[in-house]
PDB file of C-alpha atoms in Angstrom:
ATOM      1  CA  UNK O   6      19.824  -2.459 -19.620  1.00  0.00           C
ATOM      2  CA  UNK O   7      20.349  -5.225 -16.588  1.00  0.00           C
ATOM      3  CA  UNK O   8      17.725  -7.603 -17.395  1.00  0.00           C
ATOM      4  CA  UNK O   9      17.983 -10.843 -16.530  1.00  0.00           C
ATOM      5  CA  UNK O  10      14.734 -13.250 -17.207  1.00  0.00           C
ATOM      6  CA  UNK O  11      13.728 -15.851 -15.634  1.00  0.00           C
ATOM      7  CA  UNK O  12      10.818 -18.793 -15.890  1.00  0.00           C
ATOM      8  CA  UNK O  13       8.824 -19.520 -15.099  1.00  0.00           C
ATOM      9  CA  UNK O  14       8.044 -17.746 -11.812  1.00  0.00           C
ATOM     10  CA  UNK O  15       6.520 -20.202 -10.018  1.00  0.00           C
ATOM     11  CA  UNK O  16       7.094 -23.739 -10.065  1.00  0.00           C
ATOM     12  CA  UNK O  17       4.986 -26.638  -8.532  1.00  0.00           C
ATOM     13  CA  UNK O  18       6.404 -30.175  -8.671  1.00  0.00           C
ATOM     14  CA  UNK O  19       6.159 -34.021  -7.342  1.00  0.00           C
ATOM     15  CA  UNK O  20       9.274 -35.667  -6.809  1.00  0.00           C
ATOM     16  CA  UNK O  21       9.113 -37.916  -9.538  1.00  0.00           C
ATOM     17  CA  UNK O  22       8.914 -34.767 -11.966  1.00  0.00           C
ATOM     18  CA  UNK O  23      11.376 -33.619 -14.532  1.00  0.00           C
ATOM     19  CA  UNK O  24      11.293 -29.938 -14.814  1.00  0.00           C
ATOM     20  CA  UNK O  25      13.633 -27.457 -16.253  1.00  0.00           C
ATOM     21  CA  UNK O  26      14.088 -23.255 -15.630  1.00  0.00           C
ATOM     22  CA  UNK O  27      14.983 -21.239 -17.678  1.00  0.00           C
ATOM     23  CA  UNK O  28      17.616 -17.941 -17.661  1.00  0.00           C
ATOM     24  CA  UNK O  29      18.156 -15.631 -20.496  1.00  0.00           C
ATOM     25  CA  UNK O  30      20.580 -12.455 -20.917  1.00  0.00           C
ATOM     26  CA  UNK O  31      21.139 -10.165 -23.591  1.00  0.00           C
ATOM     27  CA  UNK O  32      23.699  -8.564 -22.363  1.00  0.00           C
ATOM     28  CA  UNK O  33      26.689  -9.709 -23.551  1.00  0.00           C
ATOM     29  CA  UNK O  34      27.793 -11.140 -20.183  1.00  0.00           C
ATOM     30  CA  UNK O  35      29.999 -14.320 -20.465  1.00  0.00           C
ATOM     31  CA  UNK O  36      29.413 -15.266 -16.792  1.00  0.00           C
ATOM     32  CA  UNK O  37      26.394 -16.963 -15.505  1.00  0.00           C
ATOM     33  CA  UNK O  38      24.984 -18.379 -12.516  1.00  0.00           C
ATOM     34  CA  UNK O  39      22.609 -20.138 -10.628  1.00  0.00           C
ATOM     35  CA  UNK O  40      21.806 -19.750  -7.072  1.00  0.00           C
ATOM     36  CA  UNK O  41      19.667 -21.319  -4.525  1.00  0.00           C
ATOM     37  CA  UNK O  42      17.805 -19.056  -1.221  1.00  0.00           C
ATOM     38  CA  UNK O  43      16.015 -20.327   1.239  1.00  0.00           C
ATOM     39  CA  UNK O  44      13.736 -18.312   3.219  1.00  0.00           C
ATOM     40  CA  UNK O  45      15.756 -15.558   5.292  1.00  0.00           C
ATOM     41  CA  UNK O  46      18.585 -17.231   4.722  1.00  0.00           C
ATOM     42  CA  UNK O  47      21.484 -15.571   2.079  1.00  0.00           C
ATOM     43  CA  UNK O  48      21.798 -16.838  -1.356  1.00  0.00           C
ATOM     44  CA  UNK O  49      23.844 -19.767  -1.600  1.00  0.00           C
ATOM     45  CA  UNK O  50      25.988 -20.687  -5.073  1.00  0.00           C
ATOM     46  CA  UNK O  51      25.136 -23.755  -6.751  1.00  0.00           C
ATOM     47  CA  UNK O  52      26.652 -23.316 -10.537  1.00  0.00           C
ATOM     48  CA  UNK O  53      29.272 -21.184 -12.207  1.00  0.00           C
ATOM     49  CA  UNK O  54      29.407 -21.160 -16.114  1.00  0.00           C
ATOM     50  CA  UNK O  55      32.542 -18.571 -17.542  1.00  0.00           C
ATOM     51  CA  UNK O  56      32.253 -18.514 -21.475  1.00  0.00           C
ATOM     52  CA  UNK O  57      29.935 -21.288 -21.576  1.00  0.00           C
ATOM     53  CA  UNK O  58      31.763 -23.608 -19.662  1.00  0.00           C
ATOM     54  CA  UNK O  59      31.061 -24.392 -16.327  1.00  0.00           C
ATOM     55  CA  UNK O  60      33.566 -23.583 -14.218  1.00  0.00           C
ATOM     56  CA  UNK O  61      32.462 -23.977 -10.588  1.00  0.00           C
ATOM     57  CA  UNK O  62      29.528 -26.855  -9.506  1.00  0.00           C
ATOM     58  CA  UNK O  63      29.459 -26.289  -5.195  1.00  0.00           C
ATOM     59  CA  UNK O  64      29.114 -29.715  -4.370  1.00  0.00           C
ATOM     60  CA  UNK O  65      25.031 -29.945  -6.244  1.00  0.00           C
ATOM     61  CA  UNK O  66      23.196 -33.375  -5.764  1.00  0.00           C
ATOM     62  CA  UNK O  67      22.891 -34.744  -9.584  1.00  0.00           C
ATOM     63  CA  UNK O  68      19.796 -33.767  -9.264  1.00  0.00           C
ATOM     64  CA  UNK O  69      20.455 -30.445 -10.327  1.00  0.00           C
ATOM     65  CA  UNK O  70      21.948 -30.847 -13.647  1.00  0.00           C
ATOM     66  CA  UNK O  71      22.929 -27.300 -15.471  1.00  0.00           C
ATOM     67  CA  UNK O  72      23.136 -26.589 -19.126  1.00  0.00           C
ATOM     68  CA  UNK O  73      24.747 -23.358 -21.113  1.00  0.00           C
ATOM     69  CA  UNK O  74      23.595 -24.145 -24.412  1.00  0.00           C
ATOM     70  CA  UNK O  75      24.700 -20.342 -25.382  1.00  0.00           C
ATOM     71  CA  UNK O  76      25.950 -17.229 -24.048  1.00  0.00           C
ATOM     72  CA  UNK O  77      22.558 -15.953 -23.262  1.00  0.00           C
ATOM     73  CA  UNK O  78      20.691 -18.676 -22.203  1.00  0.00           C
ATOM     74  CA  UNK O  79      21.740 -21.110 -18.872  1.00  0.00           C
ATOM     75  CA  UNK O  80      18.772 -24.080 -17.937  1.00  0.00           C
ATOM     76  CA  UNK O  81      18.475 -25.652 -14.681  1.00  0.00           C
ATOM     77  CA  UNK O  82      17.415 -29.483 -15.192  1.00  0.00           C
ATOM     78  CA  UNK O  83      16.018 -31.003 -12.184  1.00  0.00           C
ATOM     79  CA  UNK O  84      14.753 -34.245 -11.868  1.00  0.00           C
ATOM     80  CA  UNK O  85      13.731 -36.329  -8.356  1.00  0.00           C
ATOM     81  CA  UNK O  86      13.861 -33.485  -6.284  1.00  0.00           C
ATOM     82  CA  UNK O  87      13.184 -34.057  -2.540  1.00  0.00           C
ATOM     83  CA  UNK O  88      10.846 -31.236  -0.378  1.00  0.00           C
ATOM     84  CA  UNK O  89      13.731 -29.893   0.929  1.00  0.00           C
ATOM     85  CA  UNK O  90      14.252 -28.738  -2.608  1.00  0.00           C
ATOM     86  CA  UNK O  91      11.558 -26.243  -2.103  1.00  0.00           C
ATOM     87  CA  UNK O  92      13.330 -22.780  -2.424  1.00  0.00           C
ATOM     88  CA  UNK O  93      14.145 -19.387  -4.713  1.00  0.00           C
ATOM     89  CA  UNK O  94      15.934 -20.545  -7.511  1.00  0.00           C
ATOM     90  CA  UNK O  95      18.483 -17.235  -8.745  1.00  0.00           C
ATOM     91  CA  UNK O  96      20.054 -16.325 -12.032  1.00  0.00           C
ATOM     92  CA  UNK O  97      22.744 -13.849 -12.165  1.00  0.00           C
ATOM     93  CA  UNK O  98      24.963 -13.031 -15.182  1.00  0.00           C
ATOM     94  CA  UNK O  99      27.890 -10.420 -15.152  1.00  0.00           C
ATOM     95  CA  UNK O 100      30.576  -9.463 -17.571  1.00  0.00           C
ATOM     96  CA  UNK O 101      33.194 -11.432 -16.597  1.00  0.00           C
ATOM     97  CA  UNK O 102      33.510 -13.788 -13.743  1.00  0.00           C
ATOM     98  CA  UNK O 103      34.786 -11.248 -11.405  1.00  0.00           C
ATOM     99  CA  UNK O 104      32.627  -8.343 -11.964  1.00  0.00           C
ATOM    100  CA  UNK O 105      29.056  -7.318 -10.640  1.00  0.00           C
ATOM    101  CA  UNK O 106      26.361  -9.950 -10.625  1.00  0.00           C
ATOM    102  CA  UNK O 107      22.307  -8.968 -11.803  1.00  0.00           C
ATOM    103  CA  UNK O 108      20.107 -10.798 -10.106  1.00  0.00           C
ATOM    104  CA  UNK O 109      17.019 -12.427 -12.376  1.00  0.00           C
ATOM    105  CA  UNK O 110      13.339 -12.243 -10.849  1.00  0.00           C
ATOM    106  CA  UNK O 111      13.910 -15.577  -9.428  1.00  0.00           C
ATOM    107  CA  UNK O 112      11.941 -18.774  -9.618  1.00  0.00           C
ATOM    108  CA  UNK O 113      10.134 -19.925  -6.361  1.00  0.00           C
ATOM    109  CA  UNK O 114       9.894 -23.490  -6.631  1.00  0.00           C
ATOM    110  CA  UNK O 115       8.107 -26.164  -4.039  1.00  0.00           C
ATOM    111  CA  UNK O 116       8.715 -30.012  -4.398  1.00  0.00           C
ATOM    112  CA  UNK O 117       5.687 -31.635  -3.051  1.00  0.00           C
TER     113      UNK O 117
ATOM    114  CA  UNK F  92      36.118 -20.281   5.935  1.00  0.00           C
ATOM    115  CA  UNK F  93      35.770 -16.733   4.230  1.00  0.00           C
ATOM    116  CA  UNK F  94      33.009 -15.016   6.512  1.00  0.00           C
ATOM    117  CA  UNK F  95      30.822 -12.056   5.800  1.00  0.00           C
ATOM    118  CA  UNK F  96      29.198 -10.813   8.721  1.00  0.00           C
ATOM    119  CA  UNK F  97      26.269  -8.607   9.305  1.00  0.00           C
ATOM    120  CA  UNK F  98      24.015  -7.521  12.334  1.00  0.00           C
ATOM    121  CA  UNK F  99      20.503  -9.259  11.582  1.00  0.00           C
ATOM    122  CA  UNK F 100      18.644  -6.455  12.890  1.00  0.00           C
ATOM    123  CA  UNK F 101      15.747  -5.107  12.408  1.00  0.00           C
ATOM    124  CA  UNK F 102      17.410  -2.049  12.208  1.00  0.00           C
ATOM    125  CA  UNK F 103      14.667   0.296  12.809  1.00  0.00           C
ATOM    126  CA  UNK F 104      14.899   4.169  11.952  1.00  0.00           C
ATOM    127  CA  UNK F 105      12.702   7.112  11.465  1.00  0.00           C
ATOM    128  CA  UNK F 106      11.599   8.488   8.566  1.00  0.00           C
ATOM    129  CA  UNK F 107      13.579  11.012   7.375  1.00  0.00           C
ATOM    130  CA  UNK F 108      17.010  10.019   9.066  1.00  0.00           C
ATOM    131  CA  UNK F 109      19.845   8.043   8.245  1.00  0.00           C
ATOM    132  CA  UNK F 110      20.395   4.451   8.242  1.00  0.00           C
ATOM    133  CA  UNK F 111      23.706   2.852   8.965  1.00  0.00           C
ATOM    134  CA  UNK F 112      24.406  -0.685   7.945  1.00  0.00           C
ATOM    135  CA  UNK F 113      27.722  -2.514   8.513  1.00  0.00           C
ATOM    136  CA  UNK F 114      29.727  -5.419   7.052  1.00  0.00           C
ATOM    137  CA  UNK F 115      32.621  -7.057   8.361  1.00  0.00           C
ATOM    138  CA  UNK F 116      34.556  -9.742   5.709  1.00  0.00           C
ATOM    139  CA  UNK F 117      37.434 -12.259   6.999  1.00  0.00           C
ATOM    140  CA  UNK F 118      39.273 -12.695   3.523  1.00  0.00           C
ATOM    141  CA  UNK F 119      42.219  -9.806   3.302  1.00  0.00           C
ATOM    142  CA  UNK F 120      42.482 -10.005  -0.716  1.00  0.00           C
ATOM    143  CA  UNK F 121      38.787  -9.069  -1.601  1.00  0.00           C
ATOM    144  CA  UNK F 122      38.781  -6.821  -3.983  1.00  0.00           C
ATOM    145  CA  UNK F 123      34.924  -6.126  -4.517  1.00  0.00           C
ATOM    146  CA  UNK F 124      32.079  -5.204  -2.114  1.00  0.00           C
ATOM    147  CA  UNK F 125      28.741  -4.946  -3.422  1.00  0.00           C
ATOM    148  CA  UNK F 126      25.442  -4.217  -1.395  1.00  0.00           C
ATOM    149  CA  UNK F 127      22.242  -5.412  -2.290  1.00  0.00           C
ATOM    150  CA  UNK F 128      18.749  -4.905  -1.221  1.00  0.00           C
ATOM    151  CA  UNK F 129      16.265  -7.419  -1.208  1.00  0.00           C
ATOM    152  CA  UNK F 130      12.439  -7.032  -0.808  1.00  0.00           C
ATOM    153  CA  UNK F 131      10.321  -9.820   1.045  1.00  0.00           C
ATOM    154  CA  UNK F 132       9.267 -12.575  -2.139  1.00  0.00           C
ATOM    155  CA  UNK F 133      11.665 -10.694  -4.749  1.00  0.00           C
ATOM    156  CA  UNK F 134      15.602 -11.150  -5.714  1.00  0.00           C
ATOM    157  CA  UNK F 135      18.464  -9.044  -4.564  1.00  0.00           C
ATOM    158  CA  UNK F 136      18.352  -5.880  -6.246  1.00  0.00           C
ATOM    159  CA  UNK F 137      22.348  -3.784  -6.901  1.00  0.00           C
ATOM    160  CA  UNK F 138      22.799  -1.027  -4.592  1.00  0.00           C
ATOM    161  CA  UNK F 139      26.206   0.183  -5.291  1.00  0.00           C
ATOM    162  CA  UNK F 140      29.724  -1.690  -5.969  1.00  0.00           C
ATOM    163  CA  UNK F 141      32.697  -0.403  -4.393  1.00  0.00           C
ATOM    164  CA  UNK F 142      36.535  -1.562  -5.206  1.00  0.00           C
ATOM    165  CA  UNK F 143      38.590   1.486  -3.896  1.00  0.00           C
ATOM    166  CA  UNK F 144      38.781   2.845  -0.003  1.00  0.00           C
ATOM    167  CA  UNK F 145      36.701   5.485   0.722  1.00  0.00           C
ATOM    168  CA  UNK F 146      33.504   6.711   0.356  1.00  0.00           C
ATOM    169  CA  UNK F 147      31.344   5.929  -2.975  1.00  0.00           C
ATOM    170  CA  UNK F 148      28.180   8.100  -3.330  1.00  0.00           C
ATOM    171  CA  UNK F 149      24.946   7.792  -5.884  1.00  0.00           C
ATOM    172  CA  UNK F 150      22.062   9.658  -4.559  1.00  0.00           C
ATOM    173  CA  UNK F 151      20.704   8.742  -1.513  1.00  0.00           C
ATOM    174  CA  UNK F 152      23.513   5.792  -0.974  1.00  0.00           C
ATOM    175  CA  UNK F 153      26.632   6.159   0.526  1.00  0.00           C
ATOM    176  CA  UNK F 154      29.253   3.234   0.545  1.00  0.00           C
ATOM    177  CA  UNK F 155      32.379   2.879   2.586  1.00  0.00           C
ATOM    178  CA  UNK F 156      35.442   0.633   2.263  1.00  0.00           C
ATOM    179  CA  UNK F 157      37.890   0.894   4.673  1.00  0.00           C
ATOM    180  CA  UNK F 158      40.118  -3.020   3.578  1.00  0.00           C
ATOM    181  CA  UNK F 159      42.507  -2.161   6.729  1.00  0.00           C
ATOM    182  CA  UNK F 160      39.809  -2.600   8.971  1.00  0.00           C
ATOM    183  CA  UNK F 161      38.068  -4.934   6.871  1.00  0.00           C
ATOM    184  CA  UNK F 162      34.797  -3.105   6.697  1.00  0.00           C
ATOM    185  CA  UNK F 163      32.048  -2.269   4.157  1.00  0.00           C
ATOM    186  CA  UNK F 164      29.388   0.206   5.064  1.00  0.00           C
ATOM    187  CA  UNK F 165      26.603   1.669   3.389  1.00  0.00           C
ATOM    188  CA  UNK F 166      24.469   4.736   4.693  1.00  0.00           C
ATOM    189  CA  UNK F 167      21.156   6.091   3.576  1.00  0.00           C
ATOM    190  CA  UNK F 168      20.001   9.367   3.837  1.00  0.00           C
ATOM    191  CA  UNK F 169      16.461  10.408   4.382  1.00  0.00           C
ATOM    192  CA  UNK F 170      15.521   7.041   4.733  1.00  0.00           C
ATOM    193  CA  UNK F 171      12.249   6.443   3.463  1.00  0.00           C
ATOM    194  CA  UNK F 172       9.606   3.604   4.127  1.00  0.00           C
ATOM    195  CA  UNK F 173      10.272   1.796   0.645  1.00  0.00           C
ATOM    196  CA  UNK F 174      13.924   1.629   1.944  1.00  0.00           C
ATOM    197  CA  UNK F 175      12.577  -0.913   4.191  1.00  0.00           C
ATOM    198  CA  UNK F 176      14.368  -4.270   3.075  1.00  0.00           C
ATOM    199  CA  UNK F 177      17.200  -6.628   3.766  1.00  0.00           C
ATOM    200  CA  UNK F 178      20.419  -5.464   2.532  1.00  0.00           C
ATOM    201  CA  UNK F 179      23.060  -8.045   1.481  1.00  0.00           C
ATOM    202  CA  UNK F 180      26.285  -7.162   1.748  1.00  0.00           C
ATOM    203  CA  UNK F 181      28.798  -9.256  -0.495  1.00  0.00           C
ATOM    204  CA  UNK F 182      31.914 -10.221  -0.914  1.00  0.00           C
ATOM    205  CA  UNK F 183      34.021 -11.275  -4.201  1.00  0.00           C
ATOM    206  CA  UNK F 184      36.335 -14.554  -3.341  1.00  0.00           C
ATOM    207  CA  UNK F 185      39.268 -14.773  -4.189  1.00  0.00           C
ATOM    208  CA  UNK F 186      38.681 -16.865  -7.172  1.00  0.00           C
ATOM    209  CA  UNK F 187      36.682 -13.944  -8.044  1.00  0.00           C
ATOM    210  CA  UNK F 188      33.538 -16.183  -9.549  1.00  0.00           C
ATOM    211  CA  UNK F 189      31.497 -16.837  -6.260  1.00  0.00           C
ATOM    212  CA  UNK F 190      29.759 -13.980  -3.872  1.00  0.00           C
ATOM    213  CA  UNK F 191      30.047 -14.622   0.016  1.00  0.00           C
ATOM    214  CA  UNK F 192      26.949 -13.369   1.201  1.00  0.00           C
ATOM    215  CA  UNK F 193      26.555 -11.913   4.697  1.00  0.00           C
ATOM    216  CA  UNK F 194      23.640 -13.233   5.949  1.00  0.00           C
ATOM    217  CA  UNK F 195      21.596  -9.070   5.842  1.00  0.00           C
ATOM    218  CA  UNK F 196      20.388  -6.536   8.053  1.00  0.00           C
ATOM    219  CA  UNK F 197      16.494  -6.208   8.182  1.00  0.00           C
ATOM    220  CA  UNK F 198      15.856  -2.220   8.173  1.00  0.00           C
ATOM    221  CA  UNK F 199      12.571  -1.260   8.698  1.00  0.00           C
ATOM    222  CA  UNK F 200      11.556   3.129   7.827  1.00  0.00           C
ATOM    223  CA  UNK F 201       8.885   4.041  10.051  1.00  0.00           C
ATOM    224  CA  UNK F 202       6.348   6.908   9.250  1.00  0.00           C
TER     225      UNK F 202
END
């Protein structure tokens, strides 16, 4: 099993809004992350988190806060987000830091 | 600037034929090459991984490393119309945590 769950799906917010996703893994993977696509565009790395710690943050406005509160669960906090915002928001999880990424369902958020 | 390159396409093939898609990566110690597909709305999807040269094969798929040449490839026989995606190749960096995406190859099956 490769599942990795995401919500919610969809995601409609204000810019004043606080809203936070949601990734889950039961896979015993101790490396998660969170990744941001644009349309036709590549996914781009925001967050790294190796055993619960984060290990890599790509230069994310504060904005975007992270959270690993366990090894099978990483939130996305976001809070004041601007329309530019407006994208696929990616989980992935893998074994270890180096090994092959699953992809979650996604959530497609727009920041009105 | 570690690069991952890929021809944008559309690649468009028949039915029934094979598909070739090709990755080139700048960084000379990456040591894993993954290929994803991605339908239109939904998240990348694994294909196959690939660590040693040569040729990889699981069912329809075929990858190819050649790390002298710096090239990933994956083929797929008797392409089919739900084969019709973008395919990510990617690229471990050295620090081994992040992916370098290529930016895909559009491949379109016809009937």
């Amino acid at each position: 099993d490769t599942e990795v769950t995401q919500t919610p799906k969809h995601l409609v917010m204000g810019m004043t809004n606080k809203k936070s996703l949601k990734c889950e893994q039961h896979m015993g993977h101790r490396a998660m992350y969170w990744y941001k696509q644009k349309a036709k565009k590549p996914p781009e790395l925001m967050f790294v988190y190796s055993y619960e710690k984060l290990s890599i943050n790509e230069s994310v406005p504060s904005r975007f806060s992270p959270e690993c509160p366990n090894s099978s669960l990483l939130n996305l906090h976001l809070h004041a987000l601007q329309p530019e915002d407006s994208a696929l928001y990616l989980c992935a999880s893998s074994a270890q830091a180096e090994e092959t990424q699953y992809f979650g369902p996604g959530t497609r958020l727009l920041v009105l | 600037q570690k690069e991952v390159e890929q021809n944008s396409g559309p690649l468009s093939v028949p039915e029934g034929a094979i598909a070739s898609l090709n990755c080139t990566y700048s960084d000379r110690v990456s040591q894993s090459f993954f290929w994803y597909r991605q339908y239109s709305g939904k998240s990348p999807e694994l294909i196959m991984s690939i660590y040693s040269n040569g040729d990889k094969e699981d069912g329809r798929f075929t990858a190819q490393l050649n790390k002298a040449s710096q090239y990933v490839s994956l083929l797929i026989r008797d392409s089919q119309p739900s084969d019709s995606a973008t395919y990510l190749c990617a690229v471990n960096s050295n620090s081994g945590y992040a992916l370098n995406f290529g930016k895909g190859t559009s491949l379109l099956v016809t009937p």
